[in-house]
């Protein structure tokens, strides 16, 4: 019965985004590394043109032609082929920086992460934005539902209003404990090198465009009535950005994952809850997914147990783990996960994880 309960927990928690908790002091690294592909430079050989007349022959040699292609992110296949643990920044590193802000994503990129993890929702005017909750209160202190608001309305809000390094979910601290409160609205100065816009609710496209050399792990939060619109918007953005091969898409809803697969069968996905149940408990074959994403434990029950790893080995998939408490967002726990052979960690403190990877000899 304990084994059955543990396996059921795995299935019910198969999504990229975990819970929150109070946080400690932010930590950064001094020597970030990053997995990116450099711009491609193609040099064509010199061109020689010969012109012949009845009396003379003229030969003109043109200089070599150099074409520099724009940078591109590694594909998901290329990242998995690295055969080392991957560093994924959960909402940009929500324990160290304001959740889902451009500020957080930029700091994560500086730390040397491999992928940016994010949640997306559709607005009333059909734009995909990077936001976790159905409403806006949790990060902005404002009122409203994302699916009933326009992008313009959402971007007026202060997306760092409630963030604190001392207690991530606390809403009753002194004003001074919310260090970025008011930056978005012009009531406080932004950190050096950043602007007020770095603390707003961002569109998915703006984040993807800002980091052309990083792959993305994208969770579709919409279900039911708004899921179809969110899927269509995501596919359209991926096509516009030529990003189909550098993204993993996930949802708690297996129906959403299936609908997305139908719309974009060449984009990598992670399974939803129902499919995980059918796989672990029902013995059904796991669908065509390169990775599964799970928490380490739930309600005191271990998820990363021997039976789970046996199923993973048989299916031939990678395992990405998202810590589900503030206590787990620490270097010691990250190291424990790496000792288990976890293929990727969706970290709230990506700079700390990067240091652990360097100390452990996983990256240079």
mmCIF file of C-alpha atoms in Angstrom, residues 70-314:
data_model
loop_
_atom_site.group_PDB
_atom_site.id
_atom_site.type_symbol
_atom_site.label_atom_id
_atom_site.label_comp_id
_atom_site.label_asym_id
_atom_site.label_seq_id
_atom_site.Cartn_x
_atom_site.Cartn_y
_atom_site.Cartn_z
ATOM 1 C CA UNK A 70 22.141 35.159 -35.713
ATOM 2 C CA UNK A 71 22.709 33.156 -32.509
ATOM 3 C CA UNK A 72 20.363 30.270 -31.818
ATOM 4 C CA UNK A 73 19.545 28.240 -28.727
ATOM 5 C CA UNK A 74 20.593 24.618 -28.383
ATOM 6 C CA UNK A 75 17.869 22.184 -29.334
ATOM 7 C CA UNK A 76 16.351 19.971 -26.656
ATOM 8 C CA UNK A 77 18.029 16.988 -28.296
ATOM 9 C CA UNK A 78 21.387 18.749 -28.098
ATOM 10 C CA UNK A 79 20.908 19.559 -24.407
ATOM 11 C CA UNK A 80 19.945 15.990 -23.529
ATOM 12 C CA UNK A 81 22.947 14.721 -25.475
ATOM 13 C CA UNK A 82 25.272 16.653 -23.153
ATOM 14 C CA UNK A 83 24.896 13.767 -20.707
ATOM 15 C CA UNK A 84 25.192 15.986 -17.638
ATOM 16 C CA UNK A 85 22.701 17.535 -15.195
ATOM 17 C CA UNK A 86 20.914 20.603 -16.536
ATOM 18 C CA UNK A 87 20.270 23.833 -14.653
ATOM 19 C CA UNK A 88 16.739 25.165 -15.208
ATOM 20 C CA UNK A 89 15.767 28.498 -13.641
ATOM 21 C CA UNK A 90 12.317 28.168 -12.060
ATOM 22 C CA UNK A 91 10.447 31.361 -13.057
ATOM 23 C CA UNK A 92 13.884 32.942 -13.431
ATOM 24 C CA UNK A 93 14.902 31.818 -9.929
ATOM 25 C CA UNK A 94 11.889 32.823 -7.834
ATOM 26 C CA UNK A 95 13.600 32.296 -4.477
ATOM 27 C CA UNK A 96 16.318 34.817 -5.289
ATOM 28 C CA UNK A 97 14.465 37.217 -7.613
ATOM 29 C CA UNK A 98 10.898 38.452 -8.253
ATOM 30 C CA UNK A 99 8.911 35.643 -9.866
ATOM 31 C CA UNK A 100 8.713 35.682 -13.684
ATOM 32 C CA UNK A 101 10.186 39.152 -14.167
ATOM 33 C CA UNK A 102 12.671 40.051 -16.870
ATOM 34 C CA UNK A 103 14.988 41.009 -14.015
ATOM 35 C CA UNK A 104 14.846 37.423 -12.725
ATOM 36 C CA UNK A 105 15.377 35.870 -16.148
ATOM 37 C CA UNK A 106 18.351 38.136 -16.842
ATOM 38 C CA UNK A 107 19.943 37.278 -13.516
ATOM 39 C CA UNK A 108 19.396 33.577 -14.238
ATOM 40 C CA UNK A 109 21.068 33.916 -17.630
ATOM 41 C CA UNK A 110 24.025 35.629 -15.960
ATOM 42 C CA UNK A 111 24.309 32.672 -13.574
ATOM 43 C CA UNK A 112 24.824 30.313 -16.511
ATOM 44 C CA UNK A 113 21.595 28.298 -16.645
ATOM 45 C CA UNK A 114 20.779 25.872 -19.460
ATOM 46 C CA UNK A 115 17.046 26.577 -19.700
ATOM 47 C CA UNK A 116 14.554 29.154 -18.476
ATOM 48 C CA UNK A 117 11.418 27.642 -16.926
ATOM 49 C CA UNK A 118 8.203 29.662 -17.042
ATOM 50 C CA UNK A 119 4.408 29.514 -16.796
ATOM 51 C CA UNK A 120 2.207 31.036 -19.487
ATOM 52 C CA UNK A 121 -1.399 32.240 -19.653
ATOM 53 C CA UNK A 122 -3.534 33.841 -22.344
ATOM 54 C CA UNK A 123 -4.897 37.375 -22.014
ATOM 55 C CA UNK A 124 -8.287 38.614 -23.130
ATOM 56 C CA UNK A 125 -6.669 40.140 -26.218
ATOM 57 C CA UNK A 126 -5.043 36.853 -27.194
ATOM 58 C CA UNK A 127 -1.451 37.430 -26.051
ATOM 59 C CA UNK A 128 0.547 34.848 -24.130
ATOM 60 C CA UNK A 129 2.060 36.273 -20.933
ATOM 61 C CA UNK A 130 4.474 34.779 -18.417
ATOM 62 C CA UNK A 131 2.480 34.460 -15.208
ATOM 63 C CA UNK A 132 1.811 31.654 -12.737
ATOM 64 C CA UNK A 133 -1.494 32.406 -10.985
ATOM 65 C CA UNK A 134 -4.918 32.781 -12.562
ATOM 66 C CA UNK A 135 -5.197 36.199 -10.893
ATOM 67 C CA UNK A 136 -2.666 38.972 -10.376
ATOM 68 C CA UNK A 137 -2.760 39.528 -6.610
ATOM 69 C CA UNK A 138 -0.025 37.069 -5.604
ATOM 70 C CA UNK A 139 2.823 39.006 -7.199
ATOM 71 C CA UNK A 140 1.400 42.464 -7.948
ATOM 72 C CA UNK A 141 -1.033 43.156 -5.108
ATOM 73 C CA UNK A 142 -3.544 44.183 -7.783
ATOM 74 C CA UNK A 143 -6.951 42.811 -8.647
ATOM 75 C CA UNK A 144 -8.116 40.964 -11.715
ATOM 76 C CA UNK A 145 -7.972 37.692 -13.639
ATOM 77 C CA UNK A 146 -5.307 37.339 -16.325
ATOM 78 C CA UNK A 147 -7.685 35.882 -18.921
ATOM 79 C CA UNK A 148 -10.008 38.872 -18.462
ATOM 80 C CA UNK A 149 -7.293 41.543 -18.732
ATOM 81 C CA UNK A 150 -5.370 43.005 -21.664
ATOM 82 C CA UNK A 151 -1.601 43.014 -21.961
ATOM 83 C CA UNK A 152 -1.606 46.778 -21.477
ATOM 84 C CA UNK A 153 -3.565 46.467 -18.232
ATOM 85 C CA UNK A 154 -1.301 43.703 -16.938
ATOM 86 C CA UNK A 155 1.892 45.565 -17.731
ATOM 87 C CA UNK A 156 0.860 48.573 -15.684
ATOM 88 C CA UNK A 157 1.108 46.394 -12.563
ATOM 89 C CA UNK A 158 4.119 46.078 -10.262
ATOM 90 C CA UNK A 159 5.160 42.440 -10.651
ATOM 91 C CA UNK A 160 7.648 42.682 -7.765
ATOM 92 C CA UNK A 161 5.203 44.231 -5.294
ATOM 93 C CA UNK A 162 5.096 41.260 -2.941
ATOM 94 C CA UNK A 163 8.560 39.759 -3.441
ATOM 95 C CA UNK A 164 10.866 39.552 -0.423
ATOM 96 C CA UNK A 165 14.155 37.725 0.035
ATOM 97 C CA UNK A 166 13.327 37.068 3.686
ATOM 98 C CA UNK A 167 9.915 35.461 3.243
ATOM 99 C CA UNK A 168 8.818 34.667 -0.276
ATOM 100 C CA UNK A 169 5.066 34.150 0.386
ATOM 101 C CA UNK A 170 4.646 36.716 3.176
ATOM 102 C CA UNK A 171 2.178 39.538 2.599
ATOM 103 C CA UNK A 172 2.430 41.290 5.978
ATOM 104 C CA UNK A 173 6.041 42.463 6.167
ATOM 105 C CA UNK A 174 7.215 46.042 6.499
ATOM 106 C CA UNK A 175 7.476 47.983 3.255
ATOM 107 C CA UNK A 176 11.280 47.953 3.456
ATOM 108 C CA UNK A 177 11.228 44.148 3.296
ATOM 109 C CA UNK A 178 9.970 44.319 -0.301
ATOM 110 C CA UNK A 179 13.132 45.689 -1.946
ATOM 111 C CA UNK A 180 11.795 46.110 -5.492
ATOM 112 C CA UNK A 181 8.358 47.441 -4.604
ATOM 113 C CA UNK A 182 7.627 50.566 -6.607
ATOM 114 C CA UNK A 183 10.376 50.120 -9.211
ATOM 115 C CA UNK A 184 7.827 49.260 -11.894
ATOM 116 C CA UNK A 185 5.674 52.289 -11.119
ATOM 117 C CA UNK A 186 8.570 54.763 -10.866
ATOM 118 C CA UNK A 187 8.297 55.163 -7.095
ATOM 119 C CA UNK A 188 11.703 53.541 -6.532
ATOM 120 C CA UNK A 189 14.952 53.478 -8.470
ATOM 121 C CA UNK A 190 15.729 50.282 -10.410
ATOM 122 C CA UNK A 191 18.954 48.375 -9.726
ATOM 123 C CA UNK A 192 21.924 49.461 -11.807
ATOM 124 C CA UNK A 193 21.680 48.109 -15.332
ATOM 125 C CA UNK A 194 17.925 47.542 -15.175
ATOM 126 C CA UNK A 195 14.784 49.575 -15.878
ATOM 127 C CA UNK A 196 11.250 49.792 -14.577
ATOM 128 C CA UNK A 197 10.106 47.549 -17.443
ATOM 129 C CA UNK A 198 12.211 44.717 -16.038
ATOM 130 C CA UNK A 199 9.684 44.408 -13.188
ATOM 131 C CA UNK A 200 6.458 44.142 -15.189
ATOM 132 C CA UNK A 201 4.459 41.130 -16.361
ATOM 133 C CA UNK A 202 6.165 40.027 -19.578
ATOM 134 C CA UNK A 203 4.831 38.451 -22.746
ATOM 135 C CA UNK A 204 6.166 35.046 -23.692
ATOM 136 C CA UNK A 205 7.503 36.397 -26.950
ATOM 137 C CA UNK A 206 9.464 39.205 -25.281
ATOM 138 C CA UNK A 207 11.178 36.732 -22.935
ATOM 139 C CA UNK A 208 11.982 34.311 -25.749
ATOM 140 C CA UNK A 209 13.355 37.135 -27.893
ATOM 141 C CA UNK A 210 15.478 38.472 -25.025
ATOM 142 C CA UNK A 211 17.308 35.143 -24.645
ATOM 143 C CA UNK A 212 17.986 33.789 -28.132
ATOM 144 C CA UNK A 213 20.659 31.368 -26.907
ATOM 145 C CA UNK A 214 18.672 29.695 -24.104
ATOM 146 C CA UNK A 215 16.201 26.821 -24.410
ATOM 147 C CA UNK A 216 12.825 27.110 -22.647
ATOM 148 C CA UNK A 217 10.678 24.888 -20.418
ATOM 149 C CA UNK A 218 7.114 26.192 -20.763
ATOM 150 C CA UNK A 219 4.111 25.187 -18.646
ATOM 151 C CA UNK A 220 0.684 26.019 -20.057
ATOM 152 C CA UNK A 221 -1.428 27.039 -17.069
ATOM 153 C CA UNK A 222 -4.727 27.540 -18.902
ATOM 154 C CA UNK A 223 -7.213 24.686 -18.986
ATOM 155 C CA UNK A 224 -10.776 24.316 -20.227
ATOM 156 C CA UNK A 225 -12.193 27.281 -22.130
ATOM 157 C CA UNK A 226 -8.910 29.170 -22.492
ATOM 158 C CA UNK A 227 -6.582 26.237 -23.217
ATOM 159 C CA UNK A 228 -7.225 26.185 -26.951
ATOM 160 C CA UNK A 229 -6.394 29.884 -27.269
ATOM 161 C CA UNK A 230 -3.243 29.482 -25.170
ATOM 162 C CA UNK A 231 -2.063 26.556 -27.293
ATOM 163 C CA UNK A 232 -2.695 28.443 -30.530
ATOM 164 C CA UNK A 233 -0.845 31.496 -29.246
ATOM 165 C CA UNK A 234 2.125 29.427 -28.090
ATOM 166 C CA UNK A 235 2.419 27.598 -31.409
ATOM 167 C CA UNK A 236 2.188 30.905 -33.283
ATOM 168 C CA UNK A 237 4.926 32.446 -31.139
ATOM 169 C CA UNK A 238 7.185 29.410 -31.539
ATOM 170 C CA UNK A 239 6.749 29.530 -35.302
ATOM 171 C CA UNK A 240 7.392 33.272 -35.461
ATOM 172 C CA UNK A 241 10.571 32.810 -33.432
ATOM 173 C CA UNK A 242 11.670 29.558 -35.119
ATOM 174 C CA UNK A 243 11.714 27.974 -31.665
ATOM 175 C CA UNK A 244 10.022 24.597 -32.130
ATOM 176 C CA UNK A 245 13.131 22.535 -31.453
ATOM 177 C CA UNK A 246 14.400 24.456 -28.401
ATOM 178 C CA UNK A 247 11.316 24.214 -26.159
ATOM 179 C CA UNK A 248 9.743 21.635 -23.838
ATOM 180 C CA UNK A 249 6.017 22.141 -23.212
ATOM 181 C CA UNK A 250 4.226 20.742 -20.149
ATOM 182 C CA UNK A 251 0.873 20.985 -18.355
ATOM 183 C CA UNK A 252 -0.811 19.331 -15.381
ATOM 184 C CA UNK A 253 -3.609 18.511 -17.827
ATOM 185 C CA UNK A 254 -2.948 15.539 -20.096
ATOM 186 C CA UNK A 255 -5.723 16.857 -22.351
ATOM 187 C CA UNK A 256 -3.790 20.091 -22.832
ATOM 188 C CA UNK A 257 -0.573 18.190 -23.577
ATOM 189 C CA UNK A 258 -2.416 15.990 -26.085
ATOM 190 C CA UNK A 259 -4.003 19.019 -27.764
ATOM 191 C CA UNK A 260 -0.644 20.730 -27.963
ATOM 192 C CA UNK A 261 0.927 17.594 -29.447
ATOM 193 C CA UNK A 262 -1.751 17.547 -32.104
ATOM 194 C CA UNK A 263 -1.077 21.181 -32.963
ATOM 195 C CA UNK A 264 2.730 20.876 -32.881
ATOM 196 C CA UNK A 265 3.785 17.206 -32.935
ATOM 197 C CA UNK A 266 7.454 18.087 -33.462
ATOM 198 C CA UNK A 267 7.771 20.053 -30.192
ATOM 199 C CA UNK A 268 9.083 18.191 -27.124
ATOM 200 C CA UNK A 269 6.608 17.704 -24.259
ATOM 201 C CA UNK A 270 6.369 16.308 -20.738
ATOM 202 C CA UNK A 271 3.354 14.204 -19.731
ATOM 203 C CA UNK A 272 0.379 15.422 -17.710
ATOM 204 C CA UNK A 273 -1.220 13.830 -14.652
ATOM 205 C CA UNK A 274 -3.556 11.306 -16.298
ATOM 206 C CA UNK A 275 -0.859 9.963 -18.578
ATOM 207 C CA UNK A 276 1.523 9.555 -15.652
ATOM 208 C CA UNK A 277 -1.141 7.593 -13.745
ATOM 209 C CA UNK A 278 -1.737 5.317 -16.724
ATOM 210 C CA UNK A 279 2.008 4.793 -17.104
ATOM 211 C CA UNK A 280 2.987 4.188 -13.470
ATOM 212 C CA UNK A 281 -0.128 2.487 -12.107
ATOM 213 C CA UNK A 282 -1.796 1.172 -15.240
ATOM 214 C CA UNK A 283 1.280 -0.239 -16.923
ATOM 215 C CA UNK A 284 0.556 1.609 -20.144
ATOM 216 C CA UNK A 285 3.340 2.763 -22.438
ATOM 217 C CA UNK A 286 4.478 6.324 -21.841
ATOM 218 C CA UNK A 287 3.915 8.631 -24.781
ATOM 219 C CA UNK A 288 6.646 10.173 -26.877
ATOM 220 C CA UNK A 289 8.160 12.500 -24.254
ATOM 221 C CA UNK A 290 11.894 13.075 -23.754
ATOM 222 C CA UNK A 291 11.508 14.101 -20.078
ATOM 223 C CA UNK A 292 9.200 13.757 -17.086
ATOM 224 C CA UNK A 293 9.059 16.499 -14.451
ATOM 225 C CA UNK A 294 8.312 15.680 -10.803
ATOM 226 C CA UNK A 295 8.839 16.968 -7.233
ATOM 227 C CA UNK A 296 11.092 15.040 -4.831
ATOM 228 C CA UNK A 297 8.355 14.334 -2.297
ATOM 229 C CA UNK A 298 4.783 15.185 -1.405
ATOM 230 C CA UNK A 299 2.980 15.148 1.946
ATOM 231 C CA UNK A 300 5.926 13.337 3.506
ATOM 232 C CA UNK A 301 5.938 10.584 0.863
ATOM 233 C CA UNK A 302 9.065 10.090 -1.215
ATOM 234 C CA UNK A 303 8.532 10.327 -4.958
ATOM 235 C CA UNK A 304 12.046 9.501 -6.121
ATOM 236 C CA UNK A 305 11.868 5.834 -5.144
ATOM 237 C CA UNK A 306 13.355 2.735 -6.737
ATOM 238 C CA UNK A 307 10.143 1.735 -8.530
ATOM 239 C CA UNK A 308 9.924 5.169 -10.159
ATOM 240 C CA UNK A 309 13.508 5.017 -11.396
ATOM 241 C CA UNK A 310 12.910 1.509 -12.738
ATOM 242 C CA UNK A 311 9.968 2.776 -14.767
ATOM 243 C CA UNK A 312 12.049 5.722 -15.967
ATOM 244 C CA UNK A 313 14.869 3.442 -17.096
ATOM 245 C CA UNK A 314 12.460 1.180 -18.961
#
